[in-house]
mmCIF file of C-alpha atoms in Angstrom:
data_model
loop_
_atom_site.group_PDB
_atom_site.id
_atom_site.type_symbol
_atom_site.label_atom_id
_atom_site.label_comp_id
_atom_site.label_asym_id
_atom_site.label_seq_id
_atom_site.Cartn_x
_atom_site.Cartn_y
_atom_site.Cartn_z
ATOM 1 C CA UNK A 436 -13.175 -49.785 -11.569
ATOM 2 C CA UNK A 437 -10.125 -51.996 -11.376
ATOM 3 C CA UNK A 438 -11.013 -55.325 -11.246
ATOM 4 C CA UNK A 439 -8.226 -57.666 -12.120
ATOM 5 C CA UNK A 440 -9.701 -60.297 -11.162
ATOM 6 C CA UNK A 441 -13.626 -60.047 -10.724
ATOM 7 C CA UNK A 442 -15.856 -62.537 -11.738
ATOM 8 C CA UNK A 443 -19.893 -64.072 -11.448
ATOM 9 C CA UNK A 444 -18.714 -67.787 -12.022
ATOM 10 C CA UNK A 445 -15.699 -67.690 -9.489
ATOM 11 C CA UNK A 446 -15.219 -67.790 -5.335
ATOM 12 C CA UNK A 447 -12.169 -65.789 -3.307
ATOM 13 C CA UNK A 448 -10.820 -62.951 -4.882
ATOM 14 C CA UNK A 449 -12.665 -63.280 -8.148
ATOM 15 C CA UNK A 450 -16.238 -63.384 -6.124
ATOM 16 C CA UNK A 451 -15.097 -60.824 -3.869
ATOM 17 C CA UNK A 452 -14.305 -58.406 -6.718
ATOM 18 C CA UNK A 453 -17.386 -59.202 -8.365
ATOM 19 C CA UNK A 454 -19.574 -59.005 -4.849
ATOM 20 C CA UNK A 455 -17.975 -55.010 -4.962
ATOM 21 C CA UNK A 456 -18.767 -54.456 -8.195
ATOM 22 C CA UNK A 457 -22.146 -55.790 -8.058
ATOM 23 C CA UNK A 458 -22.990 -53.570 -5.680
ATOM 24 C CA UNK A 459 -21.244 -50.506 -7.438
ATOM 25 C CA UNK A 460 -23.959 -51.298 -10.422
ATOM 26 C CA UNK A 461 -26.889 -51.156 -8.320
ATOM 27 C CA UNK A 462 -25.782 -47.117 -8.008
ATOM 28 C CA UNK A 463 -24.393 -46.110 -10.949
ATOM 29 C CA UNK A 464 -23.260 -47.303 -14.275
ATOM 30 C CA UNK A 465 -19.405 -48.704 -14.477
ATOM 31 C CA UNK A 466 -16.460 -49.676 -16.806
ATOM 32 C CA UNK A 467 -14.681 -52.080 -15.093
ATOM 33 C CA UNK A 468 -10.724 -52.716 -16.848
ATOM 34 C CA UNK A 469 -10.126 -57.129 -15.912
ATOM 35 C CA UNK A 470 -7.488 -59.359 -16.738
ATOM 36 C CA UNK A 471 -8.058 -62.065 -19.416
ATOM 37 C CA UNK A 472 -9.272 -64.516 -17.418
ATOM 38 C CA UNK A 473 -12.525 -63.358 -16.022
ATOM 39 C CA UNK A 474 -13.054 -61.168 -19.417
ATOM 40 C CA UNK A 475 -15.188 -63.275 -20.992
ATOM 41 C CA UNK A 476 -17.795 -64.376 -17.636
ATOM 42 C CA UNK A 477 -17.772 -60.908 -16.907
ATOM 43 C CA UNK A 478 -18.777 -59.744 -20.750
ATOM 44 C CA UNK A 479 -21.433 -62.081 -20.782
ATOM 45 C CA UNK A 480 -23.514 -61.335 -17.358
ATOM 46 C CA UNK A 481 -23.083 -57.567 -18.700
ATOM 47 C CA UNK A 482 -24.954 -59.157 -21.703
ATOM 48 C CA UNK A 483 -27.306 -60.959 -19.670
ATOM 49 C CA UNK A 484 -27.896 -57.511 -17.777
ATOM 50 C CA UNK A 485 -28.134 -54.619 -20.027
ATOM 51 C CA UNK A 486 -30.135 -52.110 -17.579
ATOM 52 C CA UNK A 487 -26.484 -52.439 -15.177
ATOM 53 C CA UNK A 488 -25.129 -50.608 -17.712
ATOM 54 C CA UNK A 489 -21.937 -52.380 -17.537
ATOM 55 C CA UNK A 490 -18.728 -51.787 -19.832
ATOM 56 C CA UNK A 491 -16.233 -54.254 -19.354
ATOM 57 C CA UNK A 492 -12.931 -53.477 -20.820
ATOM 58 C CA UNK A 493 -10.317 -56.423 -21.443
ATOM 59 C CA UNK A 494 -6.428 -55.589 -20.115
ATOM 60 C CA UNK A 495 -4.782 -58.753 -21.303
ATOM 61 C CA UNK A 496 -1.697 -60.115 -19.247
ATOM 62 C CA UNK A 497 1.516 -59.741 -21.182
ATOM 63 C CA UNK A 498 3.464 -63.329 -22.198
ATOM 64 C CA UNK A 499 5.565 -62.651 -19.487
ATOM 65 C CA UNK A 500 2.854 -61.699 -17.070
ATOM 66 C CA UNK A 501 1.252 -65.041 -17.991
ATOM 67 C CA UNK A 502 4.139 -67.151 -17.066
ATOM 68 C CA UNK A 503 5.257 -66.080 -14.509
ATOM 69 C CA UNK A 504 1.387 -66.360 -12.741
ATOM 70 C CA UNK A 505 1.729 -69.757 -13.266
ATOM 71 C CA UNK A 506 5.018 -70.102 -11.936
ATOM 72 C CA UNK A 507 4.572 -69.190 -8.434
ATOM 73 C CA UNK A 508 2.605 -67.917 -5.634
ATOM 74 C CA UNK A 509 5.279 -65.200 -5.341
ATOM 75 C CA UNK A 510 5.756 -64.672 -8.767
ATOM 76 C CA UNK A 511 1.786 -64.205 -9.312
ATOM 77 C CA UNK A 512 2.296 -60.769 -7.846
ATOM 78 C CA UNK A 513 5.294 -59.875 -10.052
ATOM 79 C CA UNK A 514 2.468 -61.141 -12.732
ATOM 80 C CA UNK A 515 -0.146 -58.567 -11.770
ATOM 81 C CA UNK A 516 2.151 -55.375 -11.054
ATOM 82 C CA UNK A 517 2.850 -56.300 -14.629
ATOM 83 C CA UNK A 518 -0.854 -56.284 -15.949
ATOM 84 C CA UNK A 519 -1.199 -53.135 -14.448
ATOM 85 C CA UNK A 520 1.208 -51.349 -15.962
ATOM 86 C CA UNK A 521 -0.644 -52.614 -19.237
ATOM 87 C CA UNK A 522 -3.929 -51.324 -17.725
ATOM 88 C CA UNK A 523 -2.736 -48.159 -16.564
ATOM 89 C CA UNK A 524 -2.743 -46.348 -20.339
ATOM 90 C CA UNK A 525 -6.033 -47.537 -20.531
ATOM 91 C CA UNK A 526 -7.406 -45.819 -17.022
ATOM 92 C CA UNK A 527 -5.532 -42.757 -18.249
ATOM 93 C CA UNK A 528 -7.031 -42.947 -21.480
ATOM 94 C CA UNK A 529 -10.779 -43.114 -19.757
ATOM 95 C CA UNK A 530 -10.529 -40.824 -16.923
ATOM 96 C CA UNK A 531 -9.192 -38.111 -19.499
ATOM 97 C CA UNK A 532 -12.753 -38.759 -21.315
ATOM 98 C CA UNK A 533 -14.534 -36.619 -18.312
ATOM 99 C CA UNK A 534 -16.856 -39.429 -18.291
ATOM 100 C CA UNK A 535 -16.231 -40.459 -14.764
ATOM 101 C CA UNK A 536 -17.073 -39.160 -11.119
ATOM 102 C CA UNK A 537 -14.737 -41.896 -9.415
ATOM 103 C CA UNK A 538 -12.194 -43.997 -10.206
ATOM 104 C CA UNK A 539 -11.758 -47.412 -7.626
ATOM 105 C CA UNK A 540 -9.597 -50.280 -7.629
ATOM 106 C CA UNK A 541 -11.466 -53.093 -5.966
ATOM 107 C CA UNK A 542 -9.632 -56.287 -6.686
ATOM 108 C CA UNK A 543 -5.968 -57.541 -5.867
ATOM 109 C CA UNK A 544 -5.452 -54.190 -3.885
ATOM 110 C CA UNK A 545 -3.243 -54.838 -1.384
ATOM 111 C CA UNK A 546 -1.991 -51.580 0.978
ATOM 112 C CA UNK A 547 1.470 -53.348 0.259
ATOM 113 C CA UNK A 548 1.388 -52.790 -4.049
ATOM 114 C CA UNK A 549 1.318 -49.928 -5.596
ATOM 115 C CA UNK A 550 -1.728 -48.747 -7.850
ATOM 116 C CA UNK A 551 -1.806 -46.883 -11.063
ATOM 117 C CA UNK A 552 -4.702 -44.829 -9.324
ATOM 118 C CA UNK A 553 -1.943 -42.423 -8.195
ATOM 119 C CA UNK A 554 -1.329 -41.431 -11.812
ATOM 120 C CA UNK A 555 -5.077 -40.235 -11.634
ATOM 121 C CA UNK A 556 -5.843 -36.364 -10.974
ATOM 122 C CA UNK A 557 -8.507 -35.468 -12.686
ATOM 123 C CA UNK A 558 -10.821 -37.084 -10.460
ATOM 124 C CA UNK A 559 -11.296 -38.546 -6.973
ATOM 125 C CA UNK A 560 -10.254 -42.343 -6.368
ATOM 126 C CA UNK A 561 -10.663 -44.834 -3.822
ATOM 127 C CA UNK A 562 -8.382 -48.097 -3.179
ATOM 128 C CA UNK A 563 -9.248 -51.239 -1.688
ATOM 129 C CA UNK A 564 -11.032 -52.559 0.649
ATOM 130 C CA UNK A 565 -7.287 -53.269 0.454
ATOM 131 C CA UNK A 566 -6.396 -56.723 1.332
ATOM 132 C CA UNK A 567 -3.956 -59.905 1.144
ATOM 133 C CA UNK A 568 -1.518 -61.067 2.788
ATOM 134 C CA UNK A 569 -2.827 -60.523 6.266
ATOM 135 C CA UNK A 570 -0.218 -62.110 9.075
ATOM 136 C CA UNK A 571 -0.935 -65.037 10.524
ATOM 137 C CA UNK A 572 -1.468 -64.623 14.435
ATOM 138 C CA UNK A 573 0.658 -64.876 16.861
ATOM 139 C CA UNK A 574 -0.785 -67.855 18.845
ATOM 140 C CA UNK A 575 -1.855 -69.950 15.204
ATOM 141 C CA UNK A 576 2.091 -69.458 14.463
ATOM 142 C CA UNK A 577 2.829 -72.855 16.127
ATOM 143 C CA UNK A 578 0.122 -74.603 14.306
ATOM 144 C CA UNK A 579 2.102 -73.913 10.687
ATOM 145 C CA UNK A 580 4.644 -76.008 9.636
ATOM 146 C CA UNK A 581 8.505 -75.043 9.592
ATOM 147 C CA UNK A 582 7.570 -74.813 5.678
ATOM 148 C CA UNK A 583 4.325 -72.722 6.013
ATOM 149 C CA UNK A 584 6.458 -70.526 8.711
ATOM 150 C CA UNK A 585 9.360 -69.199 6.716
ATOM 151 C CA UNK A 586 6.487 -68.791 3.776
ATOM 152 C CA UNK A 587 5.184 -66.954 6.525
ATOM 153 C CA UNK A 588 8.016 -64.824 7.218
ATOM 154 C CA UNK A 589 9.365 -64.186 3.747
ATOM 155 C CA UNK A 590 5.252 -62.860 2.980
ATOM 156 C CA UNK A 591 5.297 -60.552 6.210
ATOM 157 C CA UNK A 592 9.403 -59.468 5.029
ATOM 158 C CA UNK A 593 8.192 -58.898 1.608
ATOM 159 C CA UNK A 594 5.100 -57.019 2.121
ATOM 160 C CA UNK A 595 7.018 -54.466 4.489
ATOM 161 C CA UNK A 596 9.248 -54.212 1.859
ATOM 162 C CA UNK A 597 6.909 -53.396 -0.607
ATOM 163 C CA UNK A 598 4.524 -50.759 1.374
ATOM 164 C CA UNK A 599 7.585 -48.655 1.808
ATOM 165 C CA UNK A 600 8.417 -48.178 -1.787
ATOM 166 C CA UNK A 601 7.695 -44.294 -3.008
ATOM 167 C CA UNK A 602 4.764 -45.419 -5.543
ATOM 168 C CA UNK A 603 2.912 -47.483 -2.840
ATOM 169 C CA UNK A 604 3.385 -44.766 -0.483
ATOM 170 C CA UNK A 605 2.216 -42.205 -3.237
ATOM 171 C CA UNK A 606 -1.084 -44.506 -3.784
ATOM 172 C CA UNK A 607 -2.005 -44.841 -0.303
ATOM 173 C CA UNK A 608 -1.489 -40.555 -0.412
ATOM 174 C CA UNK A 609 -3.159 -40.271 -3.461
ATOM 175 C CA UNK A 610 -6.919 -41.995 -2.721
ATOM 176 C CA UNK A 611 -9.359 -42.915 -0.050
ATOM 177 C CA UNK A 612 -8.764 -46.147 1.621
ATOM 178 C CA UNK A 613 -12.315 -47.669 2.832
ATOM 179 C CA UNK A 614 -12.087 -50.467 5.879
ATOM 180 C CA UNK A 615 -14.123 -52.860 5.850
ATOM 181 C CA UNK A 616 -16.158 -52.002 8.622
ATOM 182 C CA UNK A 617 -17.719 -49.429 6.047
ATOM 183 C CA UNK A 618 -19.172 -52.085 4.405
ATOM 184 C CA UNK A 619 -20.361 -54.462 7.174
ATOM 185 C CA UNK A 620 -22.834 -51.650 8.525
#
């Protein structure tokens, strides 16, 4: 499992990362690859846990990566496309093991980014519940700000952007895409 961000001890995309994965352990054993910063919370509920049979395996962010999370809500995104381009030798590295029925990226998987699941052949894949940057509705537009509307416009520019370039359009090709109606049954 990709889990960038997936976490016991934190809410939003942290919890809901960790929520997924939770639920992944009550039917099978999993690796999970995570950034830095929910390595450690993550490492010790799989040592509070043993029977979950959890492996957690720790992708840190590059110095670069690091910065520029911090920089910006924007840049955050340039931030994690670069993690996973760290992470992806690693996924390679495991699914060539044979060890593994399913490979899914859970957290930060927006239909709009690519993910290194495409690179993946050997085995089926799922991505997502994909979310982020939903648009905001038509009728709460005039409730933003002139600010919070051209933030809004530059995130619904940018994401179109983005979902048209050839590796996002390979991952969406590439694995199963559950909604999230599939898990509110």
């Amino acid at each position: 499992m990709i889990g960038y961000e997936c976490s016991p001890d934190r809410g939003s995309e942290s919890g809901a990362g960790f929520a997924v994965f939770r639920a992944l352990t009550s039917a099978a054993r999993c690796t999970v690859l995570v950034g830095k910063a929910d390595a450690e919370s993550l490492e010790k509920w799989a040592s509070d846990h043993p029977d979950a049979g959890v492996t957690v395996v720790r992708v840190d962010e590059s110095v670069v990566g690091n910065a520029l999370y911090r920089l910006h809500h924007y840049t955050q995104f340039v931030s994690y496309l670069l993690w996973l381009r760290r992470a992806t030798p690693r996924l390679r590295e495991l699914a060539a093991t044979g060890r593994y029925r399913v490979a899914w990226h859970v957290s930060y998987s927006p239909a709009w980014l690519p993910s290194p699941l495409r690179h993946l052949h050997e085995i089926p894949t799922v991505w997502g519940p994909c979310t982020g940057a939903d648009r905001v509705p038509g009728p709460l537009r005039g409730a933003l700000s002139r600010r919070s509307r051209t933030r809004d416009v530059l995130d619904n520019l940018s994401t179109w952007v983005l979902s048209r370039l050839p590796s996002t359009r390979r991952s969406r090709k590439s694995s199963y895409r559950p909604r999230w109606s599939t898990f509110l049954r």
